[in-house]
Amino acid sequence: MHSRTFFFTDHSDAYKNNFMKIFKILLAVLLIYGAGNEYINASRQLLSFYDPGIIAAVLLMLILCAWLLGSGIAKQKIRLLSWPFLSYFAIAVALFVCFAFMSLVTFKMPADIVKVNGIDVNIAEFMNGSKRIVPDEKQRRAYCICVVTKLTADKELAEKHRREFETGKFSEVIINIQNNPDGDNYNLQECAGTIADVEWTPAFEQGARRTLMKQLTDLQKSSTNNLDIYCDCLINEYKKVPIAELTSDGFGISETGMKIDSLCDQQSKLKQ
């Protein structure tokens, strides 16, 4: 009787141990799946996949998940900073990358449709992409609608890129127009008049720098000036000017605009 009781107890303990191992493995996978989804969602909100806070939180979560995986798979206890633990951490990272990639490619932002010039334009991604530059939602919406209205007013452009406008994937269209010599014909800078203030984010500054470098190159300033210094100076001075004034018609020939250009021209002169 005693031997049978001992055998039954031992079998029960083994069953519980196996159950806990499976539970730890499943919990680790679920946590990694959630971390992958949250990483993509948070990165989209912050418009950056390299935010230190998000990355730190993900690493801590992956360390926990690696320990759970090791506890569920290994027959012996897993110690941190050991080769077995690093192998489970690598598995956790690989699963995280897979889940994050799946979340990225399957993500679909809720549509935000505005009807302009006979086209149902989805401005959802445009609104989200402009969030850090124009924090105020009402001003950002007015700006986005203004831009798509001016672009779709060009019937040829609107028909050529109708699918991009309707699906909201027209960021490349805007970039190409800004880099095109005829881009000024759309007067997109007028739309900035709807914005009371703008945040000079790295992405916004990079776009402004690209436009200024092209203008300076077209003016053949490289023969007399250091274009990098010229451009840095212009951007530093432009940051001090209200966005409505900076984007107004005739700013370049205004007193403020001419003062800034003269200052930066002098600072960037090449030594003869």
Coordinates of C-alpha atoms in Angstrom, one line a residue:
M1 CA 0.0 0.0 0.0
H2 CA 2.8 2.4 0.9
S3 CA 4.7 1.7 -2.3
R4 CA 1.6 2.3 -4.4
T5 CA 1.0 5.6 -2.6
F6 CA 4.6 6.7 -3.2
F7 CA 4.4 5.8 -6.9
F8 CA 1.2 7.8 -7.3
T9 CA 2.7 10.9 -5.6
D10 CA 5.8 10.8 -7.8
H11 CA 3.7 10.6 -11.0
S12 CA 1.6 13.6 -9.9
D13 CA 4.7 15.7 -9.2
A14 CA 6.1 14.9 -12.6
Y15 CA 2.8 15.8 -14.2
K16 CA 2.7 19.2 -12.4
N17 CA 6.4 19.8 -13.4
N18 CA 5.6 19.2 -17.1
F19 CA 2.6 21.4 -16.9
M20 CA 4.6 24.3 -15.5
K21 CA 7.2 23.9 -18.1
I22 CA 4.6 24.1 -20.9
F23 CA 2.9 27.0 -19.2
K24 CA 6.2 28.9 -19.0
I25 CA 7.0 28.3 -22.7
L26 CA 3.5 29.4 -23.8
L27 CA 3.6 32.5 -21.5
A28 CA 7.0 33.5 -23.0
V29 CA 5.7 33.2 -26.5
L30 CA 2.6 35.2 -25.7
L31 CA 4.7 37.9 -24.0
I32 CA 7.0 38.1 -27.0
Y33 CA 4.0 38.3 -29.3
G34 CA 2.6 41.2 -27.3
A35 CA 6.0 42.9 -27.1
G36 CA 6.3 42.8 -30.9
N37 CA 2.8 44.3 -31.4
E38 CA 3.3 47.0 -28.8
Y39 CA 6.7 47.9 -30.2
I40 CA 5.2 48.5 -33.7
N41 CA 2.3 50.5 -32.3
A42 CA 4.4 52.6 -30.0
S43 CA 7.0 53.3 -32.7
R44 CA 4.2 54.4 -35.1
Q45 CA 2.9 56.8 -32.5
L46 CA 6.4 58.2 -31.9
L47 CA 7.3 58.1 -35.6
S48 CA 10.6 56.4 -34.7
F49 CA 11.7 52.8 -34.4
Y50 CA 14.8 53.8 -32.3
D51 CA 13.2 55.4 -29.2
P52 CA 15.6 54.5 -26.3
G53 CA 12.7 54.1 -23.9
I54 CA 10.9 51.6 -26.1
I55 CA 14.0 49.7 -26.9
A56 CA 15.0 49.4 -23.2
A57 CA 11.5 48.1 -22.3
V58 CA 11.7 45.5 -25.1
L59 CA 15.1 44.3 -24.0
L60 CA 13.9 43.8 -20.4
M61 CA 10.9 41.9 -21.6
L62 CA 13.0 39.7 -23.9
I63 CA 15.3 38.9 -20.9
L64 CA 12.3 37.8 -18.9
C65 CA 11.0 35.7 -21.8
A66 CA 14.4 34.1 -22.4
W67 CA 14.4 33.0 -18.8
L68 CA 10.9 31.6 -19.1
L69 CA 11.9 29.7 -22.3
G70 CA 14.9 28.3 -20.6
S71 CA 13.0 27.3 -17.5
G72 CA 10.4 25.6 -19.7
I73 CA 12.9 23.8 -22.0
A74 CA 16.1 23.1 -20.1
K75 CA 16.3 20.2 -17.6
Q76 CA 18.6 22.2 -15.3
K77 CA 18.2 25.7 -13.9
I78 CA 19.3 28.5 -16.2
R79 CA 21.7 31.1 -15.0
L80 CA 21.9 34.6 -16.4
L81 CA 25.0 35.5 -18.3
S82 CA 25.6 31.9 -19.3
W83 CA 25.8 30.4 -22.8
P84 CA 22.6 28.4 -22.5
F85 CA 20.8 31.6 -21.4
L86 CA 22.2 33.5 -24.4
S87 CA 20.9 30.8 -26.7
Y88 CA 17.4 31.2 -25.3
F89 CA 17.7 35.0 -25.5
A90 CA 18.6 34.6 -29.2
I91 CA 15.4 32.5 -29.7
A92 CA 13.4 35.2 -27.9
V93 CA 14.9 37.9 -30.2
A94 CA 14.2 35.9 -33.3
L95 CA 10.6 35.4 -32.3
F96 CA 10.2 39.1 -31.5
V97 CA 11.5 40.1 -34.9
C98 CA 9.1 37.7 -36.6
F99 CA 6.1 38.9 -34.6
A100 CA 7.1 42.6 -35.0
F101 CA 7.5 42.1 -38.8
M102 CA 4.1 40.4 -39.0
S103 CA 2.5 43.3 -37.1
L104 CA 4.2 45.8 -39.3
V105 CA 3.1 44.3 -42.6
T106 CA -0.4 43.6 -41.5
F107 CA -1.0 46.9 -39.8
K108 CA -3.8 48.9 -41.3
M109 CA -4.5 52.4 -40.0
P110 CA -8.2 53.4 -39.8
A111 CA -9.1 55.4 -42.8
D112 CA -9.7 59.1 -42.7
I113 CA -11.4 60.0 -45.9
V114 CA -11.9 63.6 -47.3
K115 CA -13.5 64.3 -50.6
V116 CA -11.5 66.9 -52.6
N117 CA -11.7 67.6 -56.3
G118 CA -13.9 64.6 -56.9
I119 CA -11.4 62.1 -55.2
D120 CA -11.9 60.3 -51.9
V121 CA -8.4 60.9 -50.4
N122 CA -7.4 58.9 -47.3
I123 CA -5.3 61.3 -45.2
A124 CA -4.8 59.0 -42.2
E125 CA -1.1 58.2 -42.8
F126 CA -0.5 61.9 -43.8
M127 CA -2.1 63.0 -40.5
N128 CA -0.1 60.5 -38.5
G129 CA 3.2 61.3 -40.2
S130 CA 2.7 65.0 -39.5
K131 CA 1.9 64.5 -35.8
R132 CA 5.3 65.5 -34.4
I133 CA 5.7 68.4 -36.8
V134 CA 2.2 69.9 -36.1
P135 CA 1.1 68.6 -32.7
D136 CA -2.3 70.4 -32.8
E137 CA -4.8 68.1 -34.5
K138 CA -7.1 70.8 -35.9
Q139 CA -4.2 72.7 -37.5
R140 CA -2.7 69.4 -38.7
R141 CA -5.9 68.4 -40.4
A142 CA -6.4 71.8 -42.0
Y143 CA -2.8 71.6 -43.3
C144 CA -3.2 68.0 -44.7
I145 CA -6.5 68.9 -46.4
C146 CA -4.9 72.0 -47.9
V147 CA -2.0 70.0 -49.4
V148 CA -4.1 67.2 -51.0
T149 CA -6.5 69.8 -52.3
K150 CA -3.7 71.7 -54.1
L151 CA -2.3 68.4 -55.5
T152 CA -5.5 66.9 -56.7
A153 CA -6.4 70.2 -58.4
D154 CA -3.9 69.1 -61.0
K155 CA -6.2 66.7 -62.9
E156 CA -3.3 64.9 -64.7
L157 CA -1.5 64.3 -61.4
A158 CA -4.7 63.3 -59.7
E159 CA -5.6 60.7 -62.3
K160 CA -2.0 59.4 -62.5
H161 CA -1.8 58.8 -58.7
R162 CA -5.5 58.3 -58.0
R163 CA -4.8 54.9 -56.3
E164 CA -2.1 56.4 -54.1
F165 CA -4.5 59.2 -53.0
E166 CA -7.4 56.8 -52.3
T167 CA -5.3 54.4 -50.3
G168 CA -3.3 57.1 -48.5
K169 CA 0.1 56.0 -49.8
F170 CA 1.0 59.3 -51.4
S171 CA 4.0 60.3 -49.4
E172 CA 6.3 59.5 -52.3
V173 CA 4.2 61.7 -54.5
I174 CA 4.7 64.7 -52.2
I175 CA 8.5 64.0 -52.0
N176 CA 8.8 63.8 -55.7
I177 CA 6.9 67.0 -56.2
Q178 CA 9.1 68.8 -53.6
N179 CA 12.2 67.7 -55.4
N180 CA 10.9 68.6 -58.8
P181 CA 11.8 72.0 -60.3
D182 CA 8.1 72.6 -61.1
G183 CA 7.1 71.8 -57.5
D184 CA 6.8 75.4 -56.6
N185 CA 3.9 75.7 -59.0
Y186 CA 1.7 73.9 -56.5
N187 CA 2.3 76.5 -53.9
L188 CA 2.2 73.9 -51.1
Q189 CA 4.0 76.4 -48.8
E190 CA 0.8 78.4 -48.6
C191 CA -0.8 75.5 -46.6
A192 CA 1.6 76.2 -43.7
G193 CA -0.4 79.4 -43.2
T194 CA -2.9 77.2 -41.4
I195 CA -0.3 76.3 -38.8
A196 CA 0.3 78.6 -35.8
D197 CA 3.5 76.9 -34.8
V198 CA 5.6 74.0 -36.1
E199 CA 8.1 71.7 -34.3
W200 CA 11.4 71.5 -36.1
T201 CA 11.8 67.7 -35.8
P202 CA 14.8 65.9 -37.3
A203 CA 12.6 64.7 -40.2
F204 CA 11.2 68.2 -40.9
E205 CA 14.7 69.8 -40.7
Q206 CA 16.1 67.1 -43.1
G207 CA 13.3 68.0 -45.6
A208 CA 14.0 71.7 -45.3
R209 CA 17.8 71.1 -45.7
R210 CA 17.2 69.0 -48.8
T211 CA 15.1 71.8 -50.4
L212 CA 17.6 74.5 -49.4
M213 CA 20.6 72.6 -50.7
K214 CA 18.9 72.1 -54.1
Q215 CA 18.1 75.8 -54.3
L216 CA 21.6 76.8 -53.4
T217 CA 23.0 74.4 -55.9
D218 CA 20.7 75.7 -58.7
L219 CA 22.0 79.2 -57.9
Q220 CA 25.5 77.9 -58.3
K221 CA 26.5 79.1 -54.8
S222 CA 29.0 76.3 -54.5
S223 CA 31.6 78.3 -56.4
T224 CA 31.6 81.1 -53.8
N225 CA 30.2 79.6 -50.6
N226 CA 30.4 76.5 -48.4
L227 CA 26.9 75.1 -48.9
D228 CA 26.8 73.1 -45.7
I229 CA 27.6 76.2 -43.6
Y230 CA 25.2 78.3 -45.7
C231 CA 22.4 75.7 -45.2
D232 CA 23.1 75.3 -41.4
C233 CA 22.9 79.1 -41.0
L234 CA 19.7 79.4 -42.9
I235 CA 18.0 76.7 -40.9
N236 CA 19.2 78.1 -37.5
E237 CA 17.8 81.6 -38.5
Y238 CA 14.6 80.2 -40.0
K239 CA 13.8 78.5 -36.7
K240 CA 13.5 81.9 -35.1
V241 CA 10.8 83.0 -37.6
P242 CA 7.1 82.2 -37.2
I243 CA 6.1 79.5 -39.6
A244 CA 3.3 81.6 -41.1
E245 CA 5.8 84.4 -42.0
L246 CA 8.4 81.9 -43.2
T247 CA 6.1 80.3 -45.7
S248 CA 4.3 83.5 -46.8
D249 CA 4.6 84.7 -50.4
G250 CA 7.5 87.0 -50.8
F251 CA 9.4 86.0 -47.7
G252 CA 12.6 85.6 -49.7
I253 CA 12.5 89.3 -50.7
S254 CA 11.1 90.6 -47.4
E255 CA 13.3 92.6 -45.0
T256 CA 13.6 89.6 -42.7
G257 CA 14.3 87.1 -45.5
M258 CA 17.0 89.3 -47.1
K259 CA 18.7 90.0 -43.8
I260 CA 18.9 86.2 -43.1
D261 CA 20.2 85.4 -46.6
S262 CA 22.8 88.2 -46.3
L263 CA 24.0 87.0 -42.9
C264 CA 24.4 83.4 -44.0
D265 CA 26.0 84.4 -47.3
Q266 CA 28.7 86.3 -45.4
Q267 CA 29.3 83.5 -42.9
S268 CA 29.7 80.8 -45.6
K269 CA 31.9 82.7 -48.0
L270 CA 34.9 80.6 -49.2
K271 CA 38.3 82.1 -48.5
Q272 CA 40.0 83.4 -51.6

